């Protein structure tokens, strides 16, 4: 989880001011195109679903604006505890929509796309609730940046991650900001300079994701994390620490440190005290 959540609230007032016009409810008739993202909320869990599988959930300007709206709407409500970002289809997100980055749109439009993307990625880390990525499939370029920006990422075994911009002459410099903060420098450089995808298990090894699960358990594992919440997680972790301190090897390690000697491990789960 990216840092302490308390400091996030400090910048939230400014975020509310700049996004006031984005929080209205939208209604879509059957004749209108589907919204680029879907939002559902129940029992304190908000689910935001990238909803353009035909375009590989590309982070177009409209997708980014919709994602931003769904992130900030009532974000300070007491009823909201966690946000889950997932996607429809076999691709979590392929990154920016390259059709929006041609000369036909022009420099001003390109600047707006990347400014909005940076705002969304920063917003994910600044809002006062944890944001969980639930990934089943491919996440590339800005899609990989989105995963790296989330506090927690639960992914399936077949998921892959890449920054292939170098292969089309467009180095992934903005994804590098988030990815370079999530994985070791040499891993980030290999991803950025070669564009080679990494597996879910390599992503876990290098710290890009939090957990790898079978596809059939993705929903269950993600919701378990969301429902557990930070306070419950600390309570569970504290109990584990206390239990470990009650083991003979746990006490041996502490005694050895205090006595400035090498510990002598029993490698057995023997109690040191009740």
Coordinates of C-alpha atoms in Angstrom, one line a residue:
X1 CA 0.0 0.0 0.0
X2 CA 1.5 3.3 -1.1
X3 CA 2.4 5.2 2.1
X4 CA 0.1 6.4 4.9
X5 CA -3.4 7.3 3.9
X6 CA -3.6 10.2 6.4
X7 CA -1.5 12.7 4.3
X8 CA -3.7 12.0 1.3
X9 CA -6.5 14.0 2.9
X10 CA -4.4 17.1 2.9
X11 CA -4.7 17.7 -0.9
X12 CA -8.2 16.4 -1.2
X13 CA -9.8 19.8 -0.7
X14 CA -8.0 21.1 -3.8
X15 CA -9.0 18.0 -5.7
X16 CA -12.7 18.6 -4.9
X17 CA -12.4 22.1 -6.2
X18 CA -10.9 21.1 -9.5
X19 CA -13.3 18.2 -10.0
X20 CA -16.6 19.6 -8.8
X21 CA -18.1 19.6 -12.3
X22 CA -17.2 15.9 -12.8
X23 CA -19.4 14.4 -10.1
X24 CA -22.8 14.5 -11.7
X25 CA -24.8 11.4 -12.5
X26 CA -24.8 10.3 -16.2
X27 CA -27.7 8.5 -17.8
X28 CA -27.3 6.4 -21.0
X29 CA -30.1 5.5 -23.2
X30 CA -30.1 2.3 -25.3
X31 CA -29.3 4.3 -28.5
X32 CA -26.2 5.9 -26.9
X33 CA -22.8 4.3 -26.7
X34 CA -21.9 2.5 -23.5
X35 CA -19.9 4.6 -21.0
X36 CA -16.1 4.0 -21.1
X37 CA -16.2 3.0 -17.4
X38 CA -18.9 1.5 -15.2
X39 CA -19.2 2.2 -11.5
X40 CA -20.9 0.0 -8.9
X41 CA -20.8 0.4 -5.1
X42 CA -22.0 -1.8 -2.3
X43 CA -20.9 -2.4 1.3
X44 CA -18.2 0.3 1.2
X45 CA -16.6 -1.2 -1.9
X46 CA -16.6 0.8 -5.1
X47 CA -15.9 -1.0 -8.3
X48 CA -14.8 0.8 -11.4
X49 CA -14.7 -1.3 -14.6
X50 CA -12.9 -0.3 -17.8
X51 CA -15.6 -0.9 -20.3
X52 CA -14.2 -0.8 -23.8
X53 CA -12.9 -4.4 -24.5
X54 CA -13.3 -3.9 -28.3
X55 CA -10.5 -1.3 -28.1
X56 CA -8.5 -3.3 -25.6
X57 CA -9.6 -0.8 -22.9
X58 CA -7.3 1.8 -24.3
X59 CA -6.9 4.8 -22.0
X60 CA -8.5 7.3 -24.4
X61 CA -9.2 10.8 -23.2
X62 CA -12.8 9.9 -22.6
X63 CA -11.8 6.8 -20.7
X64 CA -9.4 8.8 -18.5
X65 CA -12.0 11.5 -17.8
X66 CA -14.6 8.8 -16.9
X67 CA -12.2 7.0 -14.7
X68 CA -11.3 10.3 -13.0
X69 CA -15.0 11.1 -12.4
X70 CA -15.7 7.7 -10.9
X71 CA -12.7 8.0 -8.6
X72 CA -13.5 11.4 -7.1
X73 CA -17.3 11.2 -6.8
X74 CA -18.2 11.1 -3.1
X75 CA -14.6 10.0 -2.3
X76 CA -14.8 11.5 1.1
X77 CA -18.0 9.6 2.0
X78 CA -18.0 7.6 5.2
X79 CA -19.6 4.8 3.2
X80 CA -16.6 4.3 0.9
X81 CA -13.7 2.2 2.2
X82 CA -11.9 0.9 -0.9
X83 CA -12.0 1.2 -4.7
X84 CA -11.4 -1.7 -7.0
X85 CA -10.4 -1.1 -10.7
X86 CA -11.0 -4.0 -13.1
X87 CA -11.7 -4.4 -16.8
X88 CA -14.0 -6.2 -19.2
X89 CA -12.4 -8.6 -21.7
X90 CA -9.0 -10.3 -22.0
X91 CA -7.0 -7.1 -21.8
X92 CA -6.9 -5.0 -18.7
X93 CA -5.6 -2.0 -20.6
X94 CA -3.4 -1.6 -23.7
X95 CA -2.4 1.9 -22.7
X96 CA -3.1 5.2 -24.6
X97 CA -5.2 5.1 -27.7
X98 CA -2.6 5.7 -30.4
X99 CA -5.3 7.0 -32.8
X100 CA -5.6 10.0 -30.5
X101 CA -1.8 10.7 -30.7
X102 CA -1.5 11.3 -34.4
X103 CA -0.6 14.8 -35.8
X104 CA -4.3 15.2 -36.8
X105 CA -5.2 15.9 -33.1
X106 CA -2.3 18.2 -32.6
X107 CA 0.0 19.2 -29.7
X108 CA -2.7 20.8 -27.6
X109 CA -4.9 17.7 -27.6
X110 CA -1.9 15.5 -26.9
X111 CA -1.0 17.7 -23.9
X112 CA -4.5 17.3 -22.6
X113 CA -4.4 13.5 -22.9
X114 CA -1.1 13.2 -20.9
X115 CA -2.1 15.9 -18.4
X116 CA -5.4 14.0 -17.7
X117 CA -3.5 10.7 -17.4
X118 CA -1.0 12.1 -15.0
X119 CA -3.9 13.6 -12.9
X120 CA -5.7 10.2 -12.8
X121 CA -2.5 8.4 -11.7
X122 CA -1.7 11.0 -9.0
X123 CA -5.3 11.0 -7.9
X124 CA -5.2 7.2 -7.3
X125 CA -2.3 7.8 -4.8
X126 CA -3.8 10.9 -3.3
X127 CA -7.3 9.9 -2.4
X128 CA -7.9 8.9 1.2
X129 CA -9.0 5.3 0.5
X130 CA -6.9 2.4 -0.9
X131 CA -7.2 1.5 -4.6
X132 CA -6.9 -2.1 -5.7
X133 CA -6.2 -3.2 -9.3
X134 CA -7.9 -6.5 -10.2
X135 CA -6.1 -7.7 -13.3
X136 CA -7.0 -10.7 -15.5
X137 CA -5.0 -10.3 -18.7
X138 CA -2.6 -7.9 -20.4
X139 CA -1.6 -4.5 -19.0
X140 CA 0.8 -2.6 -21.3
X141 CA 2.2 1.0 -21.4
X142 CA -0.2 3.3 -19.5
X143 CA -2.2 0.3 -18.6
X144 CA 0.8 -1.0 -16.8
X145 CA 1.3 2.4 -15.3
X146 CA -2.3 2.2 -13.9
X147 CA -1.5 -1.1 -12.2
X148 CA 1.8 0.3 -10.8
X149 CA -0.1 3.4 -9.5
X150 CA -2.6 1.4 -7.4
X151 CA -1.9 0.6 -3.8
X152 CA -2.5 -3.2 -4.3
X153 CA -2.7 -5.3 -7.4
X154 CA -4.2 -8.8 -7.4
X155 CA -3.6 -10.6 -10.8
X156 CA -4.2 -13.9 -12.4
X157 CA -1.5 -16.3 -13.4
X158 CA -1.9 -15.6 -17.1
X159 CA -1.6 -11.8 -16.7
X160 CA 1.4 -10.1 -18.3
X161 CA 2.9 -6.6 -18.1
X162 CA 4.9 -4.6 -20.5
X163 CA 6.0 -1.1 -21.6
X164 CA 6.3 -1.7 -25.4
X165 CA 6.4 2.0 -26.5
X166 CA 10.0 1.6 -27.6
X167 CA 8.8 -0.8 -30.3
X168 CA 6.7 1.9 -32.0
X169 CA 9.1 4.7 -31.5
X170 CA 7.3 6.2 -28.5
X171 CA 9.4 5.5 -25.3
X172 CA 7.1 4.9 -22.3
X173 CA 8.4 7.9 -20.3
X174 CA 5.2 8.6 -18.4
X175 CA 4.6 4.9 -17.4
X176 CA 8.2 4.9 -16.2
X177 CA 7.4 7.3 -13.4
X178 CA 5.0 4.8 -11.7
X179 CA 6.8 1.6 -12.7
X180 CA 10.2 3.0 -11.7
X181 CA 8.8 3.6 -8.2
X182 CA 7.3 0.1 -8.0
X183 CA 10.2 -2.2 -9.2
X184 CA 14.0 -2.1 -9.0
X185 CA 15.8 0.2 -11.4
X186 CA 17.3 -2.5 -13.5
X187 CA 14.0 -4.3 -13.9
X188 CA 12.3 -1.1 -14.9
X189 CA 15.0 -0.2 -17.4
X190 CA 14.8 -3.7 -19.0
X191 CA 11.1 -3.3 -19.4
X192 CA 11.4 0.2 -20.8
X193 CA 14.3 -0.4 -23.2
X194 CA 13.2 -3.8 -24.6
X195 CA 9.4 -3.7 -24.4
X196 CA 9.6 -7.4 -23.4
X197 CA 6.5 -8.5 -21.3
X198 CA 7.0 -10.0 -17.9
X199 CA 4.9 -12.7 -16.4
X200 CA 2.6 -12.4 -13.4
X201 CA 5.0 -14.3 -11.2
X202 CA 8.0 -12.1 -12.3
X203 CA 5.8 -9.0 -11.6
X204 CA 5.2 -10.4 -8.1
X205 CA 8.9 -11.1 -7.6
X206 CA 9.9 -7.6 -8.5
X207 CA 7.1 -5.8 -6.6
X208 CA 4.9 -4.6 -9.4
X209 CA 1.9 -6.6 -8.1
X210 CA 0.8 -7.8 -4.7
X211 CA -0.6 -11.3 -5.3
X212 CA -1.0 -13.9 -8.1
X213 CA -4.0 -16.2 -8.0
X214 CA -5.8 -18.6 -10.3
X215 CA -8.3 -17.0 -12.6
X216 CA -11.2 -18.6 -10.8
X217 CA -10.1 -17.1 -7.5
X218 CA -9.5 -13.6 -8.7
X219 CA -12.8 -12.1 -7.6
X220 CA -12.8 -13.9 -4.2
X221 CA -9.2 -12.9 -3.3
X222 CA -9.7 -9.3 -4.4
X223 CA -12.9 -8.9 -2.5
X224 CA -11.3 -10.5 0.6
X225 CA -8.6 -7.9 0.6
X226 CA -11.1 -5.1 0.0
X227 CA -13.4 -6.3 2.9
X228 CA -10.5 -6.9 5.2
X229 CA -9.5 -3.3 5.1
X230 CA -6.4 -1.6 6.6
X231 CA -7.5 -1.8 10.3
X232 CA -8.3 -5.5 10.1
X233 CA -5.0 -6.1 8.2
X234 CA -3.1 -4.4 11.0
X235 CA -5.0 -6.4 13.6
X236 CA -4.2 -9.7 11.8
X237 CA -0.5 -8.7 11.3
X238 CA -0.2 -7.7 15.0
X239 CA -1.5 -11.1 16.1
X240 CA 1.0 -12.9 13.9
X241 CA 3.8 -10.8 15.4
X242 CA 2.7 -11.7 18.9
X243 CA 2.4 -15.4 18.0
X244 CA 5.9 -15.4 16.5
X245 CA 7.3 -13.7 19.7
X246 CA 5.8 -16.6 21.7
X247 CA 8.0 -19.1 19.8
X248 CA 11.4 -20.2 21.1
X249 CA 13.2 -19.2 17.9
X250 CA 11.6 -15.8 18.0
X251 CA 12.9 -15.3 21.5
X252 CA 16.3 -16.8 20.6
X253 CA 16.7 -14.2 17.8
X254 CA 15.9 -11.4 20.2
X255 CA 18.3 -12.7 22.9
X256 CA 21.0 -13.2 20.3
X257 CA 20.7 -9.6 19.1
X258 CA 20.8 -8.2 22.7
X259 CA 23.7 -10.5 23.6
X260 CA 25.5 -9.6 20.3
X261 CA 26.0 -13.2 19.3
X262 CA 24.8 -15.5 16.5
X263 CA 21.4 -17.1 17.1
X264 CA 21.2 -20.9 17.6
X265 CA 18.0 -21.9 15.8
X266 CA 16.0 -25.0 16.7
X267 CA 13.9 -24.8 13.5
X268 CA 10.9 -26.0 15.5
X269 CA 7.7 -24.4 16.4
X270 CA 8.3 -24.8 20.2
X271 CA 6.6 -22.3 22.5
X272 CA 8.8 -20.0 24.6
X273 CA 6.0 -18.8 26.8
X274 CA 2.2 -18.8 26.8

